[in-house]
PDB file of C-alpha atoms in Angstrom:
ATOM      1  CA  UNK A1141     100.873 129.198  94.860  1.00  0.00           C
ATOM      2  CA  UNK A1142      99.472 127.862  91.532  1.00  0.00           C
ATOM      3  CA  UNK A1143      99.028 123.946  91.625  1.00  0.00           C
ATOM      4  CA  UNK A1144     100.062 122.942  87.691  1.00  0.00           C
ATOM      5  CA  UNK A1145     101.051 119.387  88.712  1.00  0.00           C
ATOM      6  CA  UNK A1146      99.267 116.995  91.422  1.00  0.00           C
ATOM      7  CA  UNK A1147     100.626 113.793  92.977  1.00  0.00           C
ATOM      8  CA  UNK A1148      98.675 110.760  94.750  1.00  0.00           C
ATOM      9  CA  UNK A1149     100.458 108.439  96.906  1.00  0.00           C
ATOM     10  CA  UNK A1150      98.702 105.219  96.867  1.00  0.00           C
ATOM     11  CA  UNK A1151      96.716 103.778  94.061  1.00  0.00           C
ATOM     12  CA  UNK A1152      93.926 102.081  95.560  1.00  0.00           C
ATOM     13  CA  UNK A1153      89.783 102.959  95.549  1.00  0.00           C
ATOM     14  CA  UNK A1154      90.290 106.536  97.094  1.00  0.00           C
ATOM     15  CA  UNK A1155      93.375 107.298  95.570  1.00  0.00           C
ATOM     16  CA  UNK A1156      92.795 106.427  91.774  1.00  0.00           C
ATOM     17  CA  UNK A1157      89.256 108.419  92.396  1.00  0.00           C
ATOM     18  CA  UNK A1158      91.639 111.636  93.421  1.00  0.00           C
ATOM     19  CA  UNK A1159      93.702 110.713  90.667  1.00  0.00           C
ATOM     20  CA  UNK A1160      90.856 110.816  88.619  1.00  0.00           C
ATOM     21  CA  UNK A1161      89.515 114.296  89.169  1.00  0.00           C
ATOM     22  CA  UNK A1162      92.730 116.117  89.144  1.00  0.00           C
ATOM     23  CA  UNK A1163      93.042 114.924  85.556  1.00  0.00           C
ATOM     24  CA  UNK A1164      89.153 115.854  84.799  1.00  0.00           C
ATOM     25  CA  UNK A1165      90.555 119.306  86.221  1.00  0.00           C
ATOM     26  CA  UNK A1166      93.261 119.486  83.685  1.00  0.00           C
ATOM     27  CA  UNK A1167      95.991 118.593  86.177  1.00  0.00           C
ATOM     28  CA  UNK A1168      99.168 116.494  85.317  1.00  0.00           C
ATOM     29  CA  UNK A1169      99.106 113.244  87.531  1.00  0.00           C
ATOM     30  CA  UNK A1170     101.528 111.578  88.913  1.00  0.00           C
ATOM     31  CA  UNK A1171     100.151 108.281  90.645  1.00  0.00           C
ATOM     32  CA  UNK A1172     102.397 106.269  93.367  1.00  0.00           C
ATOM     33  CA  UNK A1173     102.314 102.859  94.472  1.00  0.00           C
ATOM     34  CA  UNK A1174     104.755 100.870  95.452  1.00  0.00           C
ATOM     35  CA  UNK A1175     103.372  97.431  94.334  1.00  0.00           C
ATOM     36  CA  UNK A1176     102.970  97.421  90.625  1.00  0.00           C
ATOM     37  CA  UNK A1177      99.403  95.108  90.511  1.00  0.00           C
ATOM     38  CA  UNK A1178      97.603  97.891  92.893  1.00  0.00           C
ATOM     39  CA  UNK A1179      99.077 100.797  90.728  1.00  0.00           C
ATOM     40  CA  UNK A1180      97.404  98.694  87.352  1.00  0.00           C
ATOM     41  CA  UNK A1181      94.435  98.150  88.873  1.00  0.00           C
ATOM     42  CA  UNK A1182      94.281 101.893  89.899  1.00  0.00           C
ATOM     43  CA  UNK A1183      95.059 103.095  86.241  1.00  0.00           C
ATOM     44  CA  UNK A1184      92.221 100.270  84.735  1.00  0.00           C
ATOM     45  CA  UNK A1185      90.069 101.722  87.549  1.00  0.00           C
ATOM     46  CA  UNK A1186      90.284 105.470  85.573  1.00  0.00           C
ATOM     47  CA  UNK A1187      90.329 104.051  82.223  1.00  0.00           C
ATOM     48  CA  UNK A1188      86.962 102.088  82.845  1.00  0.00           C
ATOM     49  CA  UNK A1189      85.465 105.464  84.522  1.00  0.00           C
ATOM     50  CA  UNK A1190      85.882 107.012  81.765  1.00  0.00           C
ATOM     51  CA  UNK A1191      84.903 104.811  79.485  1.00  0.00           C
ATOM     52  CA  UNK A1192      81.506 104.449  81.419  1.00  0.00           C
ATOM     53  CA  UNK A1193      81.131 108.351  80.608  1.00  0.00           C
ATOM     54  CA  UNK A1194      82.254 107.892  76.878  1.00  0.00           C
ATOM     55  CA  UNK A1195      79.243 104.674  76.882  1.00  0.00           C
ATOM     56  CA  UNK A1196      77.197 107.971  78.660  1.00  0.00           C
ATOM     57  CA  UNK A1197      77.872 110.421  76.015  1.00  0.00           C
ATOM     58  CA  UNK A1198      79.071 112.712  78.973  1.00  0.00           C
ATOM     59  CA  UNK A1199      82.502 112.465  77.603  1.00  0.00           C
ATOM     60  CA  UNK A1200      84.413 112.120  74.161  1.00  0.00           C
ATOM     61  CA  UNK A1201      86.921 109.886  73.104  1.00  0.00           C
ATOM     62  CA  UNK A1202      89.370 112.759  72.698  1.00  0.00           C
ATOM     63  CA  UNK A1203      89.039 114.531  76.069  1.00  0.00           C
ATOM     64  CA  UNK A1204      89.399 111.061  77.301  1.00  0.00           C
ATOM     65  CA  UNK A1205      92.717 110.373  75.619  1.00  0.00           C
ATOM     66  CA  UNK A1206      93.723 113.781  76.384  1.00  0.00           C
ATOM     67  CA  UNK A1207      93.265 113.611  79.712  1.00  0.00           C
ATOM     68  CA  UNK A1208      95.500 109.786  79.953  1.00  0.00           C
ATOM     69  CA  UNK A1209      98.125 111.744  78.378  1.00  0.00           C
ATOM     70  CA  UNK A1210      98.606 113.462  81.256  1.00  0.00           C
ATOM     71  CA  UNK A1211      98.925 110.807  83.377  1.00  0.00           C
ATOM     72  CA  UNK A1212     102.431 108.852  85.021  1.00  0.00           C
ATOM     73  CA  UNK A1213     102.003 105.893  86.623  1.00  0.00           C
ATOM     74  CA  UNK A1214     104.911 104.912  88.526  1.00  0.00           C
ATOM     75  CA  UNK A1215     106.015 102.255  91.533  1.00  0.00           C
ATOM     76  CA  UNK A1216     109.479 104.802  92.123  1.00  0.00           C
ATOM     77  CA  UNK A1217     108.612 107.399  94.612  1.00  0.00           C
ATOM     78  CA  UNK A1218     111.364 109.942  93.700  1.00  0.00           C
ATOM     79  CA  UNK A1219     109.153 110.414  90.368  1.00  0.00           C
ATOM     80  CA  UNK A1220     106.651 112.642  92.775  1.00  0.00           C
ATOM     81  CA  UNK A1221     109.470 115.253  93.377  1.00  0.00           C
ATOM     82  CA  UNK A1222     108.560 117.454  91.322  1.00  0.00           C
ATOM     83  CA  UNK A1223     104.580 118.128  92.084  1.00  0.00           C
ATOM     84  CA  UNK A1224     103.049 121.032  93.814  1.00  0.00           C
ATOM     85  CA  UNK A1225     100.361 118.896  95.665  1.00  0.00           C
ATOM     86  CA  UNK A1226     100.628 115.569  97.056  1.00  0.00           C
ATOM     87  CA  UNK A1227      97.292 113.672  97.779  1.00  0.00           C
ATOM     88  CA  UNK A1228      97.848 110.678 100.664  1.00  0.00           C
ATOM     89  CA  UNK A1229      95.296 108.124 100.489  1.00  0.00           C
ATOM     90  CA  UNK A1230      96.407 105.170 102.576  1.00  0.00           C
ATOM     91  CA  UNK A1231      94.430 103.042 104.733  1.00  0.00           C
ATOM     92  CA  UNK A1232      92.787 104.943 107.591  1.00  0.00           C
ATOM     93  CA  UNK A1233      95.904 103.913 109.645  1.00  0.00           C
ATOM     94  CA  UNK A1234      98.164 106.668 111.671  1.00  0.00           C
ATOM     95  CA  UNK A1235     101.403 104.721 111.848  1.00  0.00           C
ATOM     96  CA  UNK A1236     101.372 104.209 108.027  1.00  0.00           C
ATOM     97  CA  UNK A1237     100.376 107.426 106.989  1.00  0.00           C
ATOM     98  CA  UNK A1238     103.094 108.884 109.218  1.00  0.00           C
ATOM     99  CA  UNK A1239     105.521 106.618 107.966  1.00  0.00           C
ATOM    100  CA  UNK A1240     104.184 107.394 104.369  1.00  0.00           C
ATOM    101  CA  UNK A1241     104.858 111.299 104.771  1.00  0.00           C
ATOM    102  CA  UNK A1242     108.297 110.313 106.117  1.00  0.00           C
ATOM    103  CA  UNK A1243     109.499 108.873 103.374  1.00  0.00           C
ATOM    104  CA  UNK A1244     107.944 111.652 100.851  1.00  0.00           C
ATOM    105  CA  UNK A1245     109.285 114.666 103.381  1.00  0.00           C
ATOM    106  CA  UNK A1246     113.231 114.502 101.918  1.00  0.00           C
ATOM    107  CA  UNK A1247     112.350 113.450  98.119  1.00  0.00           C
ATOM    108  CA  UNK A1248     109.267 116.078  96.949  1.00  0.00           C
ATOM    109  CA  UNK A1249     110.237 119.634  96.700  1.00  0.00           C
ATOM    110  CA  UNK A1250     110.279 121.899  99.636  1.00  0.00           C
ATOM    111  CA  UNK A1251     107.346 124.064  98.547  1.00  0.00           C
ATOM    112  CA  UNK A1252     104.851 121.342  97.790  1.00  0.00           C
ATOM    113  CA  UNK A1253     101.585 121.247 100.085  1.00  0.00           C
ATOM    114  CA  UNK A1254     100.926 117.841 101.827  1.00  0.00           C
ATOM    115  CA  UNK A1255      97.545 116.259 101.762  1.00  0.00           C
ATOM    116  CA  UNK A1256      96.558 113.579 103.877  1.00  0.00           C
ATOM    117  CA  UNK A1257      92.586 112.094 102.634  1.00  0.00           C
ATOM    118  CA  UNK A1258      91.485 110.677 106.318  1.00  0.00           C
ATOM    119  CA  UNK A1259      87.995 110.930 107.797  1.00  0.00           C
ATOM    120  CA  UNK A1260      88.904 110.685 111.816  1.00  0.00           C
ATOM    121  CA  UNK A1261      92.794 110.997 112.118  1.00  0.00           C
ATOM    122  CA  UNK A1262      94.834 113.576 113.968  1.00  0.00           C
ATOM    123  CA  UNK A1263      96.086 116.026 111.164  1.00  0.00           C
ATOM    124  CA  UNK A1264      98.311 117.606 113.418  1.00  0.00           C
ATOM    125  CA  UNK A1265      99.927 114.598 114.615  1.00  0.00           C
ATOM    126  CA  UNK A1266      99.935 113.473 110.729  1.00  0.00           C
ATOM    127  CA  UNK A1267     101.709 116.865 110.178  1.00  0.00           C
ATOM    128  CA  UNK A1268     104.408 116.144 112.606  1.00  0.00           C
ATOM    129  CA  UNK A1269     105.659 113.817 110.195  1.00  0.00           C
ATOM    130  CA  UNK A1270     105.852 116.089 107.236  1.00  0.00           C
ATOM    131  CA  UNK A1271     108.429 118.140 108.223  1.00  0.00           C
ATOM    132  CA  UNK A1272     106.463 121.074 106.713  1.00  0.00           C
ATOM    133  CA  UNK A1273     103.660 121.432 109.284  1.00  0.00           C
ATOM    134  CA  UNK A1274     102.384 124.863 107.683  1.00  0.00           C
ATOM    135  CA  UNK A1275     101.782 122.960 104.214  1.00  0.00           C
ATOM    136  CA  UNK A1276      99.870 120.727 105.864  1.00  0.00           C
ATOM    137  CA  UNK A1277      96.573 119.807 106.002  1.00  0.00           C
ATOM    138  CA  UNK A1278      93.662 117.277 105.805  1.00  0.00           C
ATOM    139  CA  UNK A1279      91.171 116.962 102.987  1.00  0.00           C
ATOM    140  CA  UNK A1280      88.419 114.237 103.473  1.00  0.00           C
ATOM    141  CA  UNK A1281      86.837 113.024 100.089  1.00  0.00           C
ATOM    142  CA  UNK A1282      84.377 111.191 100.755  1.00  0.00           C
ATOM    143  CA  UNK A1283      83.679 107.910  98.314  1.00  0.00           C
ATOM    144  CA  UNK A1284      83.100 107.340  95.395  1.00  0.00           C
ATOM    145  CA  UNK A1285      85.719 110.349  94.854  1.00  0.00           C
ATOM    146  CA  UNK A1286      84.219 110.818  91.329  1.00  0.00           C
ATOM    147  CA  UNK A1287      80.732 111.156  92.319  1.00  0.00           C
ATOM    148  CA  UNK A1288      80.093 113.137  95.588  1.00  0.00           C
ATOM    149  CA  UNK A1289      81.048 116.972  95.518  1.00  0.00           C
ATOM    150  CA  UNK A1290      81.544 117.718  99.264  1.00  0.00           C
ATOM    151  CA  UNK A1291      85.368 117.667 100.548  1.00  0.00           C
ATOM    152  CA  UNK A1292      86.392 118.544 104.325  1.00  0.00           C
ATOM    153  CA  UNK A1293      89.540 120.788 104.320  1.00  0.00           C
ATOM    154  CA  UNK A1294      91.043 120.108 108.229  1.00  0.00           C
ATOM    155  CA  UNK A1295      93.598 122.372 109.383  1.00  0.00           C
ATOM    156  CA  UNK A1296      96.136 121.347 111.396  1.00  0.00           C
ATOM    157  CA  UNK A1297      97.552 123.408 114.539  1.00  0.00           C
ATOM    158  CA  UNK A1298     100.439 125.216 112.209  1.00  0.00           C
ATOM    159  CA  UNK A1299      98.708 124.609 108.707  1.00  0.00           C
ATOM    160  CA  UNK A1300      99.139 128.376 107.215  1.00  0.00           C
ATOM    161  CA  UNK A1301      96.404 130.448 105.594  1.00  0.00           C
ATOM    162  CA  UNK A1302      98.143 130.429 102.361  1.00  0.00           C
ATOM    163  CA  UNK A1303      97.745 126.449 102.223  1.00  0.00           C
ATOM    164  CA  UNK A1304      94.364 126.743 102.925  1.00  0.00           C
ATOM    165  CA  UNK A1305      93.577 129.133  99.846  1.00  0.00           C
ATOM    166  CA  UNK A1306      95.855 127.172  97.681  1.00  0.00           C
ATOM    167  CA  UNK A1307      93.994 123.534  98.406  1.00  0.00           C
ATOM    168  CA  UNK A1308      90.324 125.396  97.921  1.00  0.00           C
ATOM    169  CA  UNK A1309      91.501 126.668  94.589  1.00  0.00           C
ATOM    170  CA  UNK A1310      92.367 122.762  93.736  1.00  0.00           C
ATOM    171  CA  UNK A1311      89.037 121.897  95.235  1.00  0.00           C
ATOM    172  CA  UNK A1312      87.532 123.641  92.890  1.00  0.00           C
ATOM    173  CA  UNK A1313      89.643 122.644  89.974  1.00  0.00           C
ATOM    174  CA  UNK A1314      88.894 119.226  90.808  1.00  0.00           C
ATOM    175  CA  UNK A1315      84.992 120.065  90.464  1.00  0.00           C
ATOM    176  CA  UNK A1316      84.825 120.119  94.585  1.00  0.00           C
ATOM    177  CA  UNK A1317      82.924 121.687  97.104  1.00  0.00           C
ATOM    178  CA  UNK A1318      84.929 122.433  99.990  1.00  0.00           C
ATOM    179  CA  UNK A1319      83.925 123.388 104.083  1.00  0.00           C
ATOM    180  CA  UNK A1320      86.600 124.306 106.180  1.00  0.00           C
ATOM    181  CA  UNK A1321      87.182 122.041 109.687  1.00  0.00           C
ATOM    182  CA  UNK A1322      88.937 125.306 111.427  1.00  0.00           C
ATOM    183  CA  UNK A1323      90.103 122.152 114.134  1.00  0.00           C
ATOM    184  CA  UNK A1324      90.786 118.721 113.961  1.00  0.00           C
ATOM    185  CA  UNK A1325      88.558 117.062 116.317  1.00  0.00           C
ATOM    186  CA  UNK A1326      88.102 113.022 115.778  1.00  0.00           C
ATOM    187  CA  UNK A1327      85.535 112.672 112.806  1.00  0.00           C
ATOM    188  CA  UNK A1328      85.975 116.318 112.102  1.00  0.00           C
ATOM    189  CA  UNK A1329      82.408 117.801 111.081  1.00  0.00           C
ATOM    190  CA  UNK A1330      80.039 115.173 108.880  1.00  0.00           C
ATOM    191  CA  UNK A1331      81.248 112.078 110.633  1.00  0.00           C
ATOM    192  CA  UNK A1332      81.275 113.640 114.172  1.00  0.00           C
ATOM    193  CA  UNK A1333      77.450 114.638 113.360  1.00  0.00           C
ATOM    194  CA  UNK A1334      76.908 111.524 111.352  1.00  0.00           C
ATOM    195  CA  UNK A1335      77.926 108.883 114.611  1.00  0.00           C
ATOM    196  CA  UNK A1336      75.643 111.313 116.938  1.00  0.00           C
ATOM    197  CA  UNK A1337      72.384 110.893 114.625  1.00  0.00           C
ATOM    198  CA  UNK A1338      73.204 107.077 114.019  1.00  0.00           C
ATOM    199  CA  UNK A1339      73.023 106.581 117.892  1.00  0.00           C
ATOM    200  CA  UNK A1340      70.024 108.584 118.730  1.00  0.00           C
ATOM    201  CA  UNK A1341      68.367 106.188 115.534  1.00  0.00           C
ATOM    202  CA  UNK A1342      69.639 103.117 117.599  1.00  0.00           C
ATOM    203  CA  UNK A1343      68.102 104.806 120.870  1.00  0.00           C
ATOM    204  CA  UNK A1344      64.925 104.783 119.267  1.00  0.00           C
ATOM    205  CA  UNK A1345      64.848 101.425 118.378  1.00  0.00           C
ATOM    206  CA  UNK A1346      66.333 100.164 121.649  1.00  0.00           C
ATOM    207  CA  UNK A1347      63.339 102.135 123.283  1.00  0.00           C
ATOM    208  CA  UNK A1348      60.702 100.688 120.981  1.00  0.00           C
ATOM    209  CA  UNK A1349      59.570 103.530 119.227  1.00  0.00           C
ATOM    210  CA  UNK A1350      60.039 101.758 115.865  1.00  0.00           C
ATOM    211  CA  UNK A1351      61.646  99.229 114.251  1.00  0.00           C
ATOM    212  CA  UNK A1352      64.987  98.961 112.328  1.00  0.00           C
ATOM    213  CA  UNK A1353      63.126  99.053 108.805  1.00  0.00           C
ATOM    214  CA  UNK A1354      60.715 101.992 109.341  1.00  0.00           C
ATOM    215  CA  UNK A1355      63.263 104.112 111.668  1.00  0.00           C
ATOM    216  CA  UNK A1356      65.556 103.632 107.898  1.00  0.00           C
ATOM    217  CA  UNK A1357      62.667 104.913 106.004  1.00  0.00           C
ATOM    218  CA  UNK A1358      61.503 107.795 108.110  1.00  0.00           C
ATOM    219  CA  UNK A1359      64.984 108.852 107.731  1.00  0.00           C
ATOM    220  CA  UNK A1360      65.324 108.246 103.894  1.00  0.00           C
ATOM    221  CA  UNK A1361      62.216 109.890 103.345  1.00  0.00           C
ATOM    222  CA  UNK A1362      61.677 112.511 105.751  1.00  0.00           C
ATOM    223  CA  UNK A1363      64.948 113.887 106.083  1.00  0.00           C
ATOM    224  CA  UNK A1364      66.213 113.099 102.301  1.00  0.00           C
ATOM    225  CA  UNK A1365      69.376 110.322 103.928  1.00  0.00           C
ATOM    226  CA  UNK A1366      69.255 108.721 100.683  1.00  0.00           C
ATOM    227  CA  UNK A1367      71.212 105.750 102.306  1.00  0.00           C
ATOM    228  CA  UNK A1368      69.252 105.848 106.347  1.00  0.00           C
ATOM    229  CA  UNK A1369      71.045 105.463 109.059  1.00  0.00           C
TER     230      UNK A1369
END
């Protein structure tokens, strides 16, 4: 399916960043929140990113503008309807997201693909809520949205090939590089390999092979972790 129009549901540091590089991929936005003070701060958040790049000279005024115009801010949920894509990006909480997919299941179109941004969570069990398992899947950003270029795309037990292709095509709008998590195991693939390399660093210090501060800049150094275990 061809993605013309993306939603976000929830306007906070992850989602505004999603918001922000849908419309950087030419994408109309439609932004959700239902408390109007986290939706403004979510649209400031944008406008001040881009006028950092404007300050830059990596971006013009008019591309700037341009891009705002396709924008919708809204605190009423039925305005997502109409989208093709709808981002999640809640608090890493299962009961909310759940609950959040609920309420979006009977208002967005039947077609749409549902997107739930979560570094750890079940997306089957997420997808249970949906009440379209096979557009269903997870896609882990990782923060600041804007900034890094790796996304994980985490199937669920039904998601369908079709959503797959459809979500690496708006990876790639969005400026992305997507891997593919063909399971959903807890922490899916950079986290699950991230909390096994922090421990064996704490192993190392707890058998006195080095110290906190040179352990972080062996790591830093030698294997390029700009930010060390």
């Amino acid at each position: 399916m061809e993605v013309k129009t993306v939603g976000v549901y929830g306007a906070g540091f992850m989602g505004r960043g999603i918001a922000q590089v849908a419309l950087e991929g030419g994408y109309d936005m439609v932004l959700y929140n239902h408390r109007t003070p986290t939706l403004e701060k979510g649209v400031a958040g944008i406008k001040k990113n881009f006028e950092k790049k404007i300050a830059k000279g990596k971006l013009s005024q008019e591309q700037a503008d341009q891009w705002l115009g396709k924008l919708k801010a809204t605190t009423t949920l039925e305005d997502l309807k109409d989208v093709d894509i709808v981002f999640e990006a809640m608090v890493e909480n299962m009961e909310l997201k759940k609950e959040a997919f609920a309420k979006m299941a009977p208002v967005i179109q039947p077609n749409a693909i549902f997107v739930s941004n979560t570094s750890s969570l079940s997306i089957t069990e997420l997808a249970a809520a949906s009440q379209r398992p096979e557009k269903f899947l997870g896609m882990h950003f990782f923060s600041p949205v804007p900034a890094m270029k790796l996304v994980e795309v985490i199937r669920g037990q039904k998601t369908a090939d079709a959503t797959v292709a459809a979500v690496y095509e708006v990876a790639q709008g969005m400026g992305k590089t997507a891997v593919e998590c063909k399971t959903d195991p807890p922490g899916f693939i950079v986290n699950r390999c991230l909390f096994a390399f922090m421990l064996e660093a704490i192993h190392c210090y707890e058998e006195g092979v080095a110290s906190v501060d040179d352990i972080d800049t062996a790591i830093k150094l030698g294997l390029n972790h700009p930010m060390g275990p």
